[in-house]
XYZ file of C-alpha atoms in Angstrom:
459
model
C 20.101 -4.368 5.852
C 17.360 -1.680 5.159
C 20.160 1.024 5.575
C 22.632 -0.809 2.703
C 18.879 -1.050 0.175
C 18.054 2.180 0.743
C 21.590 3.602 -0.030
C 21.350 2.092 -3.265
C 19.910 2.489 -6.439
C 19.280 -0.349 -9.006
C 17.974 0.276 -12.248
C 15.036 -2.061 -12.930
C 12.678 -2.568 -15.764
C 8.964 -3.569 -15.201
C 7.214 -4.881 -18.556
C 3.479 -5.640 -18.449
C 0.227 -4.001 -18.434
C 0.246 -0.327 -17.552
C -3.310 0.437 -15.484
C -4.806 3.360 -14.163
C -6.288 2.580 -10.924
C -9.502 5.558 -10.361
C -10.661 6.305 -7.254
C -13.811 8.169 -6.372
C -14.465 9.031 -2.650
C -18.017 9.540 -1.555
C -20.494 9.990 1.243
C -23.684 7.993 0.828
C -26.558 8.967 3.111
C -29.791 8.208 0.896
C -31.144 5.537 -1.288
C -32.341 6.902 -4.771
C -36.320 7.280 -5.295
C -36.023 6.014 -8.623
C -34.938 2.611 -8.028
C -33.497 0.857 -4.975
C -30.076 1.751 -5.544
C -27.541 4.007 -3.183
C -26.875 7.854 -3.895
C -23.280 8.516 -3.928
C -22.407 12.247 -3.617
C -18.749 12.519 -4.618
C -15.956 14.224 -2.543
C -13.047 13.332 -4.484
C -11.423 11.645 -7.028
C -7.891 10.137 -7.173
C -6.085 8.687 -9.967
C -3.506 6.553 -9.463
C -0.864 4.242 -10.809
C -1.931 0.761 -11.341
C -1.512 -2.729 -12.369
C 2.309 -3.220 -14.005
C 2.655 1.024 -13.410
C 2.168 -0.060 -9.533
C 5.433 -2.048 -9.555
C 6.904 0.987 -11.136
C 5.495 3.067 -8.308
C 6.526 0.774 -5.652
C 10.034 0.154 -6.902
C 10.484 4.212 -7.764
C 9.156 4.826 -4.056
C 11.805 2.132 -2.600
C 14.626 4.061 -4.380
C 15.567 2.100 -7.730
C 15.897 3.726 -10.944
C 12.822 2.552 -12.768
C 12.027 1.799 -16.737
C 8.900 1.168 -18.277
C 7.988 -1.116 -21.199
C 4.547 -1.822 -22.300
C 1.956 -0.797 -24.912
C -1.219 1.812 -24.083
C -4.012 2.790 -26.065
C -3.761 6.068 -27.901
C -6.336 7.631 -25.907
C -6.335 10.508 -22.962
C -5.454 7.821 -20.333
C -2.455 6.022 -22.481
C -1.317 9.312 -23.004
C -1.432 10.617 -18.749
C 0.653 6.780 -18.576
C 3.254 7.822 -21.111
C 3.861 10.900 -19.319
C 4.038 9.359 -15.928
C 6.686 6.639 -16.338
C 10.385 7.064 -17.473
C 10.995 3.918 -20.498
C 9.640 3.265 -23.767
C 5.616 3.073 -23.960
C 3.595 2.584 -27.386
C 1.064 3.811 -28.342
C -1.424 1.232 -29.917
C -4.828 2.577 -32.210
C -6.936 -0.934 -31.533
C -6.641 -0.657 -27.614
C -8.000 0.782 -25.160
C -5.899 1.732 -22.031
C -6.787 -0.150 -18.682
C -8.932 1.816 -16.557
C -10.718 0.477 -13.162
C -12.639 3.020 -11.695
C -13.446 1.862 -8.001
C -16.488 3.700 -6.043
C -15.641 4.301 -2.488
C -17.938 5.408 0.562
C -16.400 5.832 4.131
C -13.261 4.113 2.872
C -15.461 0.679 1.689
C -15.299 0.276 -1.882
C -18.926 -0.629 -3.457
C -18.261 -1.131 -7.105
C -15.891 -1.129 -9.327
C -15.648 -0.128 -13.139
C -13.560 -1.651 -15.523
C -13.195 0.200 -19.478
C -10.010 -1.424 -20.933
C -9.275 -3.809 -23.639
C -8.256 -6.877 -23.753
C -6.302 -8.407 -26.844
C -2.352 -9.407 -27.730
C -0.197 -6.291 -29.020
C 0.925 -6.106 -31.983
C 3.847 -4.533 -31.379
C 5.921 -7.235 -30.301
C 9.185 -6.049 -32.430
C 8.831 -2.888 -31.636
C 9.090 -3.884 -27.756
C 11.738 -6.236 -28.240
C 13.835 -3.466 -30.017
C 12.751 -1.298 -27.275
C 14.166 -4.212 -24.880
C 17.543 -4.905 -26.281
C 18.661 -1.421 -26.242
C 17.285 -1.404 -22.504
C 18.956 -4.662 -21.658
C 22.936 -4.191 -20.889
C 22.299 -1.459 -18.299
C 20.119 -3.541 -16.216
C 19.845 -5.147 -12.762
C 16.610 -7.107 -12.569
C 13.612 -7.120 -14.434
C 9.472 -7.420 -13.879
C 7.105 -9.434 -15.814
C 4.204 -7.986 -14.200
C 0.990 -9.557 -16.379
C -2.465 -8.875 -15.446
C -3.652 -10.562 -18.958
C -4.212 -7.493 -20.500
C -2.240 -8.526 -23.802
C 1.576 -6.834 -23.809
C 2.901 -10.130 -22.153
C 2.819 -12.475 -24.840
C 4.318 -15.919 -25.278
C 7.154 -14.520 -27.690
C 7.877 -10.935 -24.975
C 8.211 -13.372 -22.197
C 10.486 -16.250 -23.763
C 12.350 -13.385 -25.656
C 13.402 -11.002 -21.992
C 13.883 -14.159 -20.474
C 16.094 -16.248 -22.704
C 18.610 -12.851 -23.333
C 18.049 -12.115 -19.234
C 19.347 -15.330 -18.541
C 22.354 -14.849 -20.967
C 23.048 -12.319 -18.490
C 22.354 -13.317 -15.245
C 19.918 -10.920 -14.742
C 16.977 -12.188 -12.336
C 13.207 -11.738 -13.648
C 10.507 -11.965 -11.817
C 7.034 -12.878 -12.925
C 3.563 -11.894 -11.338
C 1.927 -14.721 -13.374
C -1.920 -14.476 -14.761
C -3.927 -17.463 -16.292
C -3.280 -21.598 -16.289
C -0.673 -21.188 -18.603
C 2.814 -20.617 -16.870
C 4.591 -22.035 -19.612
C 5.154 -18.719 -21.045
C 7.295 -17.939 -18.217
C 9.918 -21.111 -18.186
C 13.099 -20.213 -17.050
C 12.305 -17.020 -15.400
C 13.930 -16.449 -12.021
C 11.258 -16.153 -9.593
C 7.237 -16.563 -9.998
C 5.330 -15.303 -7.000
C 1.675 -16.533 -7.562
C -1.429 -16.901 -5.009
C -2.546 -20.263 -4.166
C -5.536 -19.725 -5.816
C -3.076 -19.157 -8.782
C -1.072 -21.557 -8.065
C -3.622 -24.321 -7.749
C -5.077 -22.958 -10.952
C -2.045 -23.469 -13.197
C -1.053 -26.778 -11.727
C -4.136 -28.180 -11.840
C -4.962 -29.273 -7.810
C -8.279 -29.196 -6.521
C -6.832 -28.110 -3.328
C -3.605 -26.653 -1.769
C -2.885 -26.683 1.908
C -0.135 -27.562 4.518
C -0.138 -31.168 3.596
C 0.044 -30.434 -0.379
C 2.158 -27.113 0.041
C 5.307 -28.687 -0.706
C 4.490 -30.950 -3.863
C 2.855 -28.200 -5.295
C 5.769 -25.436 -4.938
C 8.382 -28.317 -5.756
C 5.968 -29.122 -9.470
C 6.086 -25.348 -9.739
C 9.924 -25.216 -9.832
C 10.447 -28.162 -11.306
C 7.571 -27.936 -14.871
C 8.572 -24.473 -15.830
C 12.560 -24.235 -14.898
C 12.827 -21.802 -12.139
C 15.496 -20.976 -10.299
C 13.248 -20.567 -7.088
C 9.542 -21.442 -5.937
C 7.461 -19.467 -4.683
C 3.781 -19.130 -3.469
C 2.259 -16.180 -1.495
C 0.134 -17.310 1.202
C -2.156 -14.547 2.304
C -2.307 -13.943 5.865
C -0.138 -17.041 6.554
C 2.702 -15.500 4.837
C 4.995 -16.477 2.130
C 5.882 -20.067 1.563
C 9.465 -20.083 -1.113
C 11.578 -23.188 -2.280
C 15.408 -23.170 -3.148
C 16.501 -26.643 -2.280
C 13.879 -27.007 1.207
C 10.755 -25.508 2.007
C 10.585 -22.403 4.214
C 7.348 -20.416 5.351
C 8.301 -16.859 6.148
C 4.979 -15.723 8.821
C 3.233 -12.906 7.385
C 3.848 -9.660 9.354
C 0.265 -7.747 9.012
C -1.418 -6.201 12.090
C -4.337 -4.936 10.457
C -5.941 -5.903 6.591
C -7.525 -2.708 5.122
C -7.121 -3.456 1.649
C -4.878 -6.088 -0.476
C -4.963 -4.226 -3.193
C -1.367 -3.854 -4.733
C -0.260 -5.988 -2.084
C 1.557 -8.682 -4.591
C 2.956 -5.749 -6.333
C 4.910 -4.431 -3.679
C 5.692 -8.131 -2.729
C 7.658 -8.338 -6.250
C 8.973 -5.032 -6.228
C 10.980 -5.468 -2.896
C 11.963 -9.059 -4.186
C 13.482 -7.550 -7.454
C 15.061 -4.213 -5.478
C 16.814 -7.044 -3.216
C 17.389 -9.507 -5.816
C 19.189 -7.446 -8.186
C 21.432 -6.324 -5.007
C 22.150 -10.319 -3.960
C 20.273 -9.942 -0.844
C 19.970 -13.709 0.342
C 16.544 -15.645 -0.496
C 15.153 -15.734 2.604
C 16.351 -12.213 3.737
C 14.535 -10.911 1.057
C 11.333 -12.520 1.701
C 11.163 -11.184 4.958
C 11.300 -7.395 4.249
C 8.653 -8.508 1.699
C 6.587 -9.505 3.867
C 7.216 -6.392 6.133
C 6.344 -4.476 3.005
C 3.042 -6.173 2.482
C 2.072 -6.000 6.101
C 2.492 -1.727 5.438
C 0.505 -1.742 2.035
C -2.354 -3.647 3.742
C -3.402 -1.244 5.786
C -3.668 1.770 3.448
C -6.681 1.802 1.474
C -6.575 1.424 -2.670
C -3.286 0.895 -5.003
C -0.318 1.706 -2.742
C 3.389 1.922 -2.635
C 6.244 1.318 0.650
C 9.268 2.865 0.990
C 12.163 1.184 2.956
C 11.293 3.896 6.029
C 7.738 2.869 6.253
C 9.432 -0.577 6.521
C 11.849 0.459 8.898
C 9.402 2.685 11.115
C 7.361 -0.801 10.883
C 10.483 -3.486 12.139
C 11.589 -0.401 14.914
C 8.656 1.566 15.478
C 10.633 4.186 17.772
C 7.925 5.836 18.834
C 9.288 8.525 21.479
C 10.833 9.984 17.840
C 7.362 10.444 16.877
C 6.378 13.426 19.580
C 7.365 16.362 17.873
C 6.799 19.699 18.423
C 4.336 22.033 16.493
C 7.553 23.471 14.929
C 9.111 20.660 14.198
C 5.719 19.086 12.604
C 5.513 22.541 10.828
C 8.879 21.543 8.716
C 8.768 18.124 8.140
C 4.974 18.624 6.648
C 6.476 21.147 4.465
C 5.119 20.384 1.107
C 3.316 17.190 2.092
C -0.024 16.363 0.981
C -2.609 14.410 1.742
C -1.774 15.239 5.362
C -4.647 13.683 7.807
C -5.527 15.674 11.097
C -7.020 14.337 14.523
C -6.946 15.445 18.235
C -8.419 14.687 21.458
C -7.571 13.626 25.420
C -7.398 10.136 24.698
C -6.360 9.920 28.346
C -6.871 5.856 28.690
C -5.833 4.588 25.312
C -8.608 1.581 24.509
C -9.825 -0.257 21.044
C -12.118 2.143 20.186
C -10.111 4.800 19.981
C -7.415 2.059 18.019
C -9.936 1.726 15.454
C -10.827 4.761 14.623
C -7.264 6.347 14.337
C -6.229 3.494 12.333
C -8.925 4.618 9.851
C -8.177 7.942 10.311
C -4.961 6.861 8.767
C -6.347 5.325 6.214
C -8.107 8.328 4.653
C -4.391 10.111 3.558
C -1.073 9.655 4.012
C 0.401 11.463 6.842
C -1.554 10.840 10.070
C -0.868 13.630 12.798
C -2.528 13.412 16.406
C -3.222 17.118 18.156
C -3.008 15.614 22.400
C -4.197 17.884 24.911
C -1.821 18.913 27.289
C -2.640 17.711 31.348
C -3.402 21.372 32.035
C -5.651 21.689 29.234
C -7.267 18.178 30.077
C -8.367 19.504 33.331
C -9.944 22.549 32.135
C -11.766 20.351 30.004
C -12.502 17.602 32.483
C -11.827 18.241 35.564
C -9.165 18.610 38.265
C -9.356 14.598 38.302
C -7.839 14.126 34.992
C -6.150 12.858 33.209
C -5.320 10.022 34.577
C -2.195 9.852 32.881
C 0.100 12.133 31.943
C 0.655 14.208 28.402
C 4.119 12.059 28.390
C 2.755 8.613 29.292
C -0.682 9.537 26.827
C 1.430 10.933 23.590
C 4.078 7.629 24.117
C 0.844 5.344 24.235
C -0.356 7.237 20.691
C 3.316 7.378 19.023
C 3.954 3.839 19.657
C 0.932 2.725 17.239
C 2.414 1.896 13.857
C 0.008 3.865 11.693
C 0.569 6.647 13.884
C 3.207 9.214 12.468
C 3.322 12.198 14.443
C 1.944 13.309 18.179
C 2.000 17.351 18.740
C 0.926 17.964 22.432
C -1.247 21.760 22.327
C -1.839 23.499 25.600
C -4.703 25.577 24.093
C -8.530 24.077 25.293
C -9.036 23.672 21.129
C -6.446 22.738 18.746
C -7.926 25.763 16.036
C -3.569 26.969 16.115
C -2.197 23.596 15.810
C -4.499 23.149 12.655
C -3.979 26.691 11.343
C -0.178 26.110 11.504
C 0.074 22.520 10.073
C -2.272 22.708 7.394
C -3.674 19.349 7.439
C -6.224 18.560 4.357
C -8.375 16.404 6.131
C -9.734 16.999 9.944
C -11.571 13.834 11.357
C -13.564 13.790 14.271
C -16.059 11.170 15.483
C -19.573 10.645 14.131
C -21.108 12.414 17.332
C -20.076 15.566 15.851
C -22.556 14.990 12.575
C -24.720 17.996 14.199
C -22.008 19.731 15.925
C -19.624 23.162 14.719
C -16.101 20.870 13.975
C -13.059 23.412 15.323
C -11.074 23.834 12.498
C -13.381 23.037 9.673
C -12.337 26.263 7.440
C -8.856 25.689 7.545
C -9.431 22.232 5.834
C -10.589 21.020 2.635
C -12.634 18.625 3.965
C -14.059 16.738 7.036
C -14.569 13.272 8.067
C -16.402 12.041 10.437
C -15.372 8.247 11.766
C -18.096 6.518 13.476
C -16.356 4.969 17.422
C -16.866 1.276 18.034
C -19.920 0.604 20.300
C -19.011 0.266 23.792
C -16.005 2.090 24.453
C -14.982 5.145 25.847
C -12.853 6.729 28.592
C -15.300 7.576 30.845
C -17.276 4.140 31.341
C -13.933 2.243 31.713
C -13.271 4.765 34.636
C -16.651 4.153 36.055
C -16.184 0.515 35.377
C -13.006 0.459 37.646
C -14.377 2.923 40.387
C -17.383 0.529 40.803
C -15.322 -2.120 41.884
């Protein structure tokens, strides 16, 4: 199935709020003398995509032909929006483009800024102009509100009435108690904290699930129910009930996660993939997105390295590496013996991951391992040890080095971040100038290589 999506290209339009998600990276190692607060000394920043501009993201990154339709404020950040996105976006004096700056330190966010404005365009025939000339050439379209104002009652009833006309499935990321704004639509894929919020129940849970999904599809006229479930999955109604399991190993970070639900239920729906069929390489999608840190987008071979995970693929040569990370960025860089592969060293590679997009391990060869340890290691081989590493999801490339340092390796991939563990805070880093920048991971307490040999020798 992933091999029939990704060989095709719907065109799609997402209307909604356009958002521009900021994100500044920083270490924090003093509290202020001035007042009790933290001192953030900033690394980075990194703009990104967000809100309704996500969906775009995700859908452009899954292969569809994507249009944009929304209204920005004529400012510096409506303007980087309307040069971003393919579609028709206006430019409105009285607002103020959605920005939420998020403050991050050692990958955990500790605040969050929000500058944006929040009132109802007033451009609404302007966007349904925009919309009709849009409409004929389309294969599914996403209501993607966030409350911000574009979506009003008339925009939604409007899309959806002519969609209809059509046969043209919307979908609707729903905001606020008031769904009726969306009758008719397709497809609504709210929370159940959203849920219970616009139907009105003090609770919703395994006994309730089913009333409340059924009132859903049933009070505003949609095609198909459906209620995301968090780590329990996704629970969706055509003419029964059915609870796809979520798919998540590991919850970094939610954020975007709905977004790239919709996305891959519009990319299928406007191809006829069956219901269910569709919910389930949803759910594979949101199970990727988790674990990356901030607003984030999943293509169909991050799902299918996620379903397959053939990991033997993943041990590559330093040539090899050296032309597939051809004009990559954001290319993360670690190495070690990681002779017996435990949680600790799980941990930190999965956050390792987390801090860019490509995540390459440097493994010591066995000869190298011995001149570093000793003529009793490793205990397993460079095979068995890279295999071990590859076979980790978040893990996208193992390059085994024969040199006692991996200074080379680095010099010839280029990474742009080198991690090491926090035991190296006073130590020389190999490979520091070839970077732009360090990070140091701190292990989990109570694991490491050598005490779990000890451990087994001593009994």
């Amino acid at each position: 199935m992933l091999d029939f999506l990704s060989s095709k290209r719907p065109k799609i339009l997402v209307v909604g709020d356009l958002m521009i998600d900021n994100y500044i990276w920083c270490d924090c190692t003093k509290v202020s003398p001035e007042a009790p607060v933290l001192v953030m000394n900033t690394k980075k920043q990194d703009k990104r995509l967000g809100g309704a501009a996500n969906v775009y993201a995700n859908l452009e990154a899954l292969g569809a032909d994507v249009l944009a339709l929304s209204v920005v404020g004529n400012d510096e950040n409506g303007a980087f929006l309307k040069k971003s996105l393919k579609g028709l976006i206006l430019l409105e004096d009285e607002k103020k483009t959605s920005l939420k700056t998020r403050i991050l330190s050692h990958s955990q966010q500790v605040l969050r800024i929000d500058d944006e404005t929040v009132c109802d365009t007033k451009l609404e025939e302007e966007l349904l102009f925009g919309f009709n000339k849009m409409l004929k050439e389309l294969d599914a379209i996403v209501l993607s509100d966030y409350g911000k104002g574009v979506l009003t009652h008339r925009i939604c009833a409007c899309i959806i009435q002519k969609a209809n006309e059509r046969e043209i499935p919307v979908l609707v990321d729903p905001k606020g108690d008031d769904y009726s704004k969306y009758s008719g639509a397709t497809l609504l894929t709210p929370n159940k904290k959203e849920a219970m919020q616009a139907l009105k129940f003090n609770s919703l849970n395994e006994e309730n699930l089913e009333e409340a999904i059924v009132e859903l599809k049933d009070r505003f006229k949609l095609k198909f129910s459906m209620i995301t479930l968090s780590e329990a999955g996704i629970a969706i109604y055509d003419d029964k009930l059915h609870i796809i399991p979520a798919k998540a190993r590991e919850v970094f970070d939610v954020t975007g996660a709905g977004d790239s639900v919709i996305s891959v239920m519009a990319f299928c729906m406007a191809l006829k993939v069956p219901l269910l069929k569709a919910c389930e390489i949803a759910n594979k999608a949101a199970a990727v997105v988790v674990s990356k840190i901030g607003s984030a987008t999943v293509s169909f071979d991050e799902i299918r390295k996620f379903e397959k995970n053939d990991f033997e693929e993943k041990i590559k040569s330093k040539e090899e590496v050296q032309n597939i990370l051809k004009d990559k960025t954001n290319i993360v860089f670690s190495n070690g013996c990681f002779d017996i592969l435990h949680f600790g060293h799980i941990k930190y590679l999965q956050k390792a991951k987390n801090l860019g997009d490509i995540l390459v391990i440097g493994l010591n060869s066995d000869a190298s391992v011995k001149r570093l340890k000793g003529e009793q290691r490793p205990i397993n081989s460079q095979f068995h040890r890279a295999s071990m590493l590859a076979s980790l999801y978040f893990v996208d490339f193992v390059v085994i080095f024969d040199e006692d340092t991996p200074y080379e390796l680095i010099k010839a991939l280029k990474p742009d971040i080198l991690v090491k563990g926090a035991d190296y805070v006073s130590k020389e880093v190999v490979g520091a100038d070839l970077v732009k920048r360090v990070e140091l991971i701190k292990f989990e307490d109570g694991f490491s290589t050598t005490s779990i040999i000890e451990r087994i020798k001593s009994e």
